Short mmCIF file of C-alpha atoms in Angstrom, two decimals:
data_model
loop_
_atom_site.label_atom_id
_atom_site.label_comp_id
_atom_site.label_asym_id
_atom_site.label_seq_id
_atom_site.Cartn_x
_atom_site.Cartn_y
_atom_site.Cartn_z
CA MET A 1 121.39 47.99 69.36
CA ALA A 2 124.15 46.53 71.82
CA ARG A 3 125.32 49.70 73.09
CA LEU A 4 120.77 51.08 73.89
CA ALA A 5 119.91 47.48 74.74
CA CYS A 6 123.21 47.69 77.35
CA VAL A 7 122.25 51.42 78.53
CA LEU A 8 118.28 50.92 78.75
CA LEU A 9 118.83 47.81 81.08
CA LEU A 10 120.86 49.98 83.05
CA ALA A 11 118.04 52.96 83.48
CA LEU A 12 114.89 50.04 84.48
CA ALA A 13 117.25 48.54 86.77
CA LEU A 14 117.87 51.49 88.57
CA ALA A 15 114.17 52.21 88.33
CA GLY A 16 113.88 49.27 90.03
CA CYS A 17 114.77 51.01 93.55
CA GLY A 18 112.00 51.15 96.11
CA GLY A 19 112.01 50.97 99.33
CA GLY A 20 110.06 50.53 103.21
CA ASP A 21 108.38 51.44 105.86
CA GLY A 22 108.40 55.94 106.80
CA GLY A 23 110.14 57.47 109.68
CA GLY A 24 113.50 57.69 110.89
CA ASP A 25 116.64 59.26 110.91
CA ALA A 26 119.40 59.30 107.32
CA ALA A 27 120.84 56.00 108.16
CA ASP A 28 117.22 54.69 108.51
CA VAL A 29 115.68 55.83 105.62
CA LEU A 30 118.54 54.98 103.44
CA ALA A 31 118.66 51.25 105.00
CA GLU A 32 114.80 50.96 103.83
CA THR A 33 115.38 52.02 100.37
CA GLU A 34 117.99 49.12 100.00
CA ALA A 35 116.37 47.25 101.57
CA LYS A 36 113.52 46.39 98.92
CA LEU A 37 115.30 47.64 96.28
CA ALA A 38 112.43 45.88 94.01
CA GLU A 39 109.05 47.10 95.38
CA ILE A 40 108.72 49.29 92.09
CA ARG A 41 107.41 47.09 89.54
CA SER A 42 106.60 50.79 86.65
CA GLY A 43 106.63 54.28 86.13
CA GLU A 44 107.26 56.60 84.38
CA LEU A 45 111.31 56.60 83.63
CA SER A 46 114.07 59.99 82.97
CA PHE A 47 117.49 58.36 83.32
CA ALA A 48 120.51 60.47 82.01
CA LEU A 49 124.11 60.38 81.90
CA VAL A 50 126.26 63.48 81.10
CA ALA A 51 129.26 64.37 80.97
CA VAL A 52 130.47 67.97 80.53
CA GLY A 53 133.82 69.52 80.02
CA THR A 54 135.67 71.97 82.81
CA GLY A 55 138.47 72.20 80.51
CA PRO A 56 138.70 75.34 78.28
CA ASP A 57 137.40 73.43 75.00
CA GLY A 58 134.24 72.14 76.72
CA GLY A 59 132.50 69.58 75.43
CA ARG A 60 128.96 67.14 75.96
CA LEU A 61 129.15 63.60 75.82
CA GLY A 62 125.93 61.89 77.54
CA VAL A 63 122.78 59.66 77.04
CA GLU A 64 119.34 60.23 77.59
CA LEU A 65 115.78 58.08 78.45
CA ALA A 66 113.02 59.06 78.52
CA GLY A 67 109.26 57.15 78.94
CA PRO A 68 106.89 54.67 80.57
CA PHE A 69 108.16 50.72 81.97
CA ALA A 70 106.58 47.68 83.21
CA PHE A 71 108.80 45.12 84.02
CA GLY A 72 107.58 41.64 82.53
CA ALA A 73 107.31 38.19 84.88
CA ASP A 74 110.15 35.75 84.73
CA GLY A 75 110.77 34.88 80.56
CA GLU A 76 108.83 38.06 79.27
CA LEU A 77 109.38 41.31 78.12
CA PRO A 78 108.75 44.59 80.08
CA VAL A 79 106.45 46.54 78.48
CA ALA A 80 108.11 50.14 77.70
CA GLU A 81 108.25 53.06 75.45
CA ILE A 82 111.56 54.36 75.47
CA ALA A 83 112.64 57.19 73.75
CA TYR A 84 117.07 57.25 73.66
CA THR A 85 119.15 60.30 72.96
CA GLU A 86 122.57 59.54 72.55
CA PHE A 87 125.18 63.22 72.65
CA ALA A 88 128.40 64.31 71.17
CA GLY A 89 129.44 67.25 71.32
CA ASP A 90 127.16 69.07 68.21
CA GLU A 91 126.10 65.29 67.23
CA THR A 92 123.26 63.68 68.45
CA SER A 93 121.60 60.40 67.59
CA GLU A 94 117.87 59.46 68.40
CA ALA A 95 115.76 56.57 68.66
CA THR A 96 112.57 54.31 70.31
CA PHE A 97 112.35 51.42 72.12
CA VAL A 98 108.90 49.53 72.51
CA SER A 99 107.91 46.82 73.95
CA THR A 100 104.59 45.02 74.16
CA ASP A 101 102.57 41.91 73.59
CA GLY A 102 105.49 40.24 73.49
CA LYS A 103 107.05 42.16 70.44
CA ALA A 104 109.72 44.24 70.26
CA TYR A 105 110.71 47.36 68.14
CA LEU A 106 112.78 50.12 67.55
CA GLU A 107 111.44 53.50 65.46
CA LEU A 108 114.98 54.61 63.85
CA ASP A 109 115.38 57.38 60.97
CA ASP A 110 111.85 57.42 60.12
CA ALA A 111 111.28 54.55 60.07
CA THR A 112 110.01 51.10 62.19
CA TYR A 113 111.61 48.32 62.83
CA GLU A 114 110.41 44.44 64.68
CA LEU A 115 113.29 43.43 65.91
CA PRO A 116 114.32 39.12 65.72
CA PRO A 117 113.76 37.09 68.98
CA GLU A 118 117.78 36.85 69.03
CA MET A 119 118.03 39.98 69.96
CA LEU A 120 115.75 40.16 72.94
CA ASP A 121 117.15 37.54 75.26
CA ASP A 122 119.10 39.78 77.47
CA LEU A 123 115.34 42.76 77.63
CA ARG A 124 113.16 38.99 78.81
CA GLY A 125 112.70 38.85 82.11
CA ALA A 126 114.22 41.99 83.73
CA ASP A 127 113.40 42.68 86.48
CA GLY A 128 116.28 44.64 87.78
CA GLY A 129 115.70 43.03 91.14
CA GLU A 130 118.56 40.93 91.13
CA GLY A 131 121.11 42.70 90.09
CA LEU A 132 119.99 45.62 92.49
CA ALA A 133 121.29 43.93 95.12
CA ARG A 134 125.05 45.38 94.51
CA LEU A 135 123.46 48.62 95.24
CA GLY A 136 124.37 49.29 98.37
CA ILE A 137 123.52 52.80 98.32
CA GLU A 138 123.37 53.25 102.55
CA ASP A 139 127.31 52.91 102.28
CA TRP A 140 127.75 55.27 99.03
CA LEU A 141 126.09 58.77 100.88
CA VAL A 142 128.34 60.05 103.25
CA GLU A 143 127.67 61.61 106.72
CA PRO A 144 123.48 61.59 104.85
CA GLU A 145 121.20 64.54 106.00
CA LEU A 146 117.54 63.71 105.80
CA VAL A 147 115.44 66.91 104.57
CA ASP A 148 111.93 66.99 105.20
CA GLY A 149 110.04 67.92 102.05
CA GLY A 150 106.16 66.92 102.94
CA ASP A 151 105.76 63.68 100.24
CA VAL A 152 109.09 63.42 99.77
CA ASP A 153 111.54 63.04 102.01
CA ARG A 154 115.28 64.17 100.52
CA LEU A 155 118.86 62.82 101.49
CA GLU A 156 121.79 64.82 100.75
CA GLY A 157 125.03 63.43 101.60
CA ARG A 158 128.69 63.09 99.94
CA LEU A 159 129.39 60.10 97.10
CA ASP A 160 131.88 57.13 98.10
CA VAL A 161 133.18 57.57 94.49
CA GLY A 162 134.80 53.70 95.08
CA GLU A 163 131.81 52.17 96.28
CA ALA A 164 129.31 53.37 93.41
CA ALA A 165 131.42 52.48 90.92
CA ALA A 166 132.52 49.13 92.28
CA ASP A 167 128.33 48.21 92.72
CA LEU A 168 128.06 49.74 89.36
CA ALA A 169 130.23 48.41 87.53
CA ALA A 170 128.91 45.09 89.12
CA LEU A 171 124.99 46.00 88.16
CA LEU A 172 126.60 46.35 84.88
CA GLY A 173 128.07 42.76 84.57
CA GLU A 174 124.82 41.31 86.20
CA LEU A 175 123.08 42.47 83.05
CA GLY A 176 125.57 41.46 80.32
CA GLY A 177 126.45 45.47 79.98
CA VAL A 178 129.96 45.26 80.43
CA ASP A 179 133.34 42.84 81.99
CA ALA A 180 131.96 42.59 85.55
CA ASP A 181 136.16 42.80 86.64
CA VAL A 182 136.44 45.71 84.15
CA LEU A 183 136.81 47.91 87.44
CA ASP A 184 139.37 46.37 89.76
CA GLU A 185 141.33 48.06 92.48
CA ALA A 186 144.13 50.15 91.31
CA SER A 187 141.14 51.98 88.99
CA THR A 188 138.46 52.98 91.87
CA LYS A 189 142.06 54.25 93.91
CA THR A 190 142.57 56.08 90.69
CA LEU A 191 138.66 57.20 90.19
CA GLU A 192 138.86 57.93 94.44
CA ARG A 193 142.02 59.99 93.15
CA VAL A 194 141.18 62.43 90.87
CA ALA A 195 137.24 62.75 92.29
CA ARG A 196 137.69 66.63 93.42
CA SER A 197 134.11 66.96 94.34
CA SER A 198 130.97 64.72 94.60
CA SER A 199 127.34 64.83 95.68
CA VAL A 200 124.38 62.62 96.56
CA VAL A 201 120.58 63.08 96.32
CA VAL A 202 118.09 60.50 97.28
CA GLU A 203 114.65 61.35 97.07
CA THR A 204 111.73 59.36 98.41
CA GLY A 205 107.67 59.42 99.14
CA ALA A 206 107.61 59.89 102.76
CA ASP A 207 104.96 57.49 102.86
CA ASP A 208 105.79 54.82 100.32
CA ARG A 209 109.64 55.13 100.41
CA LEU A 210 109.45 54.58 97.00
CA LEU A 211 112.40 56.29 95.45
CA ARG A 212 111.31 59.08 92.94
CA ARG A 213 114.83 60.16 92.37
CA LEU A 214 118.66 59.50 92.46
CA THR A 215 121.10 62.20 91.40
CA ILE A 216 124.75 61.20 91.56
CA GLY A 217 127.14 64.06 90.97
CA VAL A 218 130.67 63.75 90.67
CA GLU A 219 133.73 66.07 89.28
CA LEU A 220 136.69 64.83 87.65
CA GLY A 221 140.04 65.50 86.99
CA VAL A 222 142.80 63.91 84.73
CA ASP A 223 146.08 64.68 85.75
CA GLY A 224 148.02 62.00 86.40
CA SER A 225 145.77 59.33 84.67
CA PRO A 226 146.60 58.63 81.21
CA GLU A 227 143.50 56.17 81.42
CA LEU A 228 141.31 58.94 82.24
CA GLU A 229 142.82 61.63 79.50
CA GLN A 230 141.76 59.38 76.71
CA ALA A 231 138.02 58.38 78.71
CA LEU A 232 137.55 62.09 78.95
CA GLU A 233 139.00 62.76 75.31
CA GLY A 234 137.52 66.21 73.85
CA LEU A 235 135.84 66.97 76.89
CA GLY A 236 138.77 70.03 77.79
CA GLY A 237 141.57 67.97 81.01
CA GLY A 238 137.93 67.13 83.11
CA ALA A 239 134.82 66.61 83.41
CA GLU A 240 131.37 67.19 85.55
CA VAL A 241 129.31 63.35 85.37
CA THR A 242 125.59 63.24 86.54
CA LEU A 243 123.98 60.20 87.07
CA ASP A 244 119.80 61.40 87.32
CA VAL A 245 117.02 58.50 87.78
CA ARG A 246 113.17 59.78 88.46
CA ILE A 247 110.65 57.98 88.96
CA GLU A 248 107.24 59.32 88.01
CA ARG A 249 103.58 57.40 89.11
CA PRO A 250 105.73 54.44 90.42
CA ASN A 251 103.17 51.12 90.59
CA GLN A 252 100.58 52.74 88.39
CA PRO A 253 99.43 51.01 85.23
CA VAL A 254 101.43 51.63 81.80
CA ASP A 255 99.73 51.08 78.65
CA VAL A 256 101.70 50.89 75.27
CA ALA A 257 100.67 50.06 71.79
CA ALA A 258 102.23 48.33 69.15
CA PRO A 259 103.54 51.06 66.46
CA GLU A 260 101.78 50.56 62.71
CA ASP A 261 103.52 49.98 59.77
CA ALA A 262 106.63 48.27 61.51
CA GLN A 263 109.23 45.81 58.93
CA PRO A 264 111.32 43.10 60.17
CA LEU A 265 114.83 44.53 60.69
CA GLY A 266 117.03 43.81 57.78
CA GLY A 267 113.74 43.57 55.84
#
């Protein structure tokens, strides 16, 4: 449950990325997007963090989340129905987190459990806004290019791996997922050194500048890095890591029904 909550918090926080007025060049669009990070309050979330092995043995690790969400007011739970899938090689585990009417549930192994209040403190009132102030996405894209795409504008560029990794680690620290100092200067330099290639794509509404998609791709080697060799064990010596966050129907109403026949967790 702790790992699911951590990933859910990260996904909801990233879903909060928003924007301001339209127009301008790539730098303007990035600055507008970063300036108003808490504009999105609800929508249909799709979140995937996947590492695929690049060595001869291959391998695949990752988590995916999908479903509607709406941030709660201060001290309140979000409204959400998020399907969670975690996979490692051929092994897959699934669960669904449901939160509505001040209660939260976990659907797991064909059973539904109501979660006790003491398990919900990290999710109560989590709107992503304050934590997102740490995400300096304007500094993530190196040499960004703006592509006009009708209703949605697209920004493309290379990823500043050190900036992105430090910001994401800080966000997880804010949300209680990891020690905020887990990514020190030496670790950041290691990531920068072993990153063979990278890319960032940001898609934003041409009129409302609300985020529609954020995709980060990094190819990592592990040569000379025992820490990464251990972290990527089973992926065959290197990995292509992708973070993909999509928001559909931003700021539209969300309706989530409480599941039936829920039993107390542990009961």
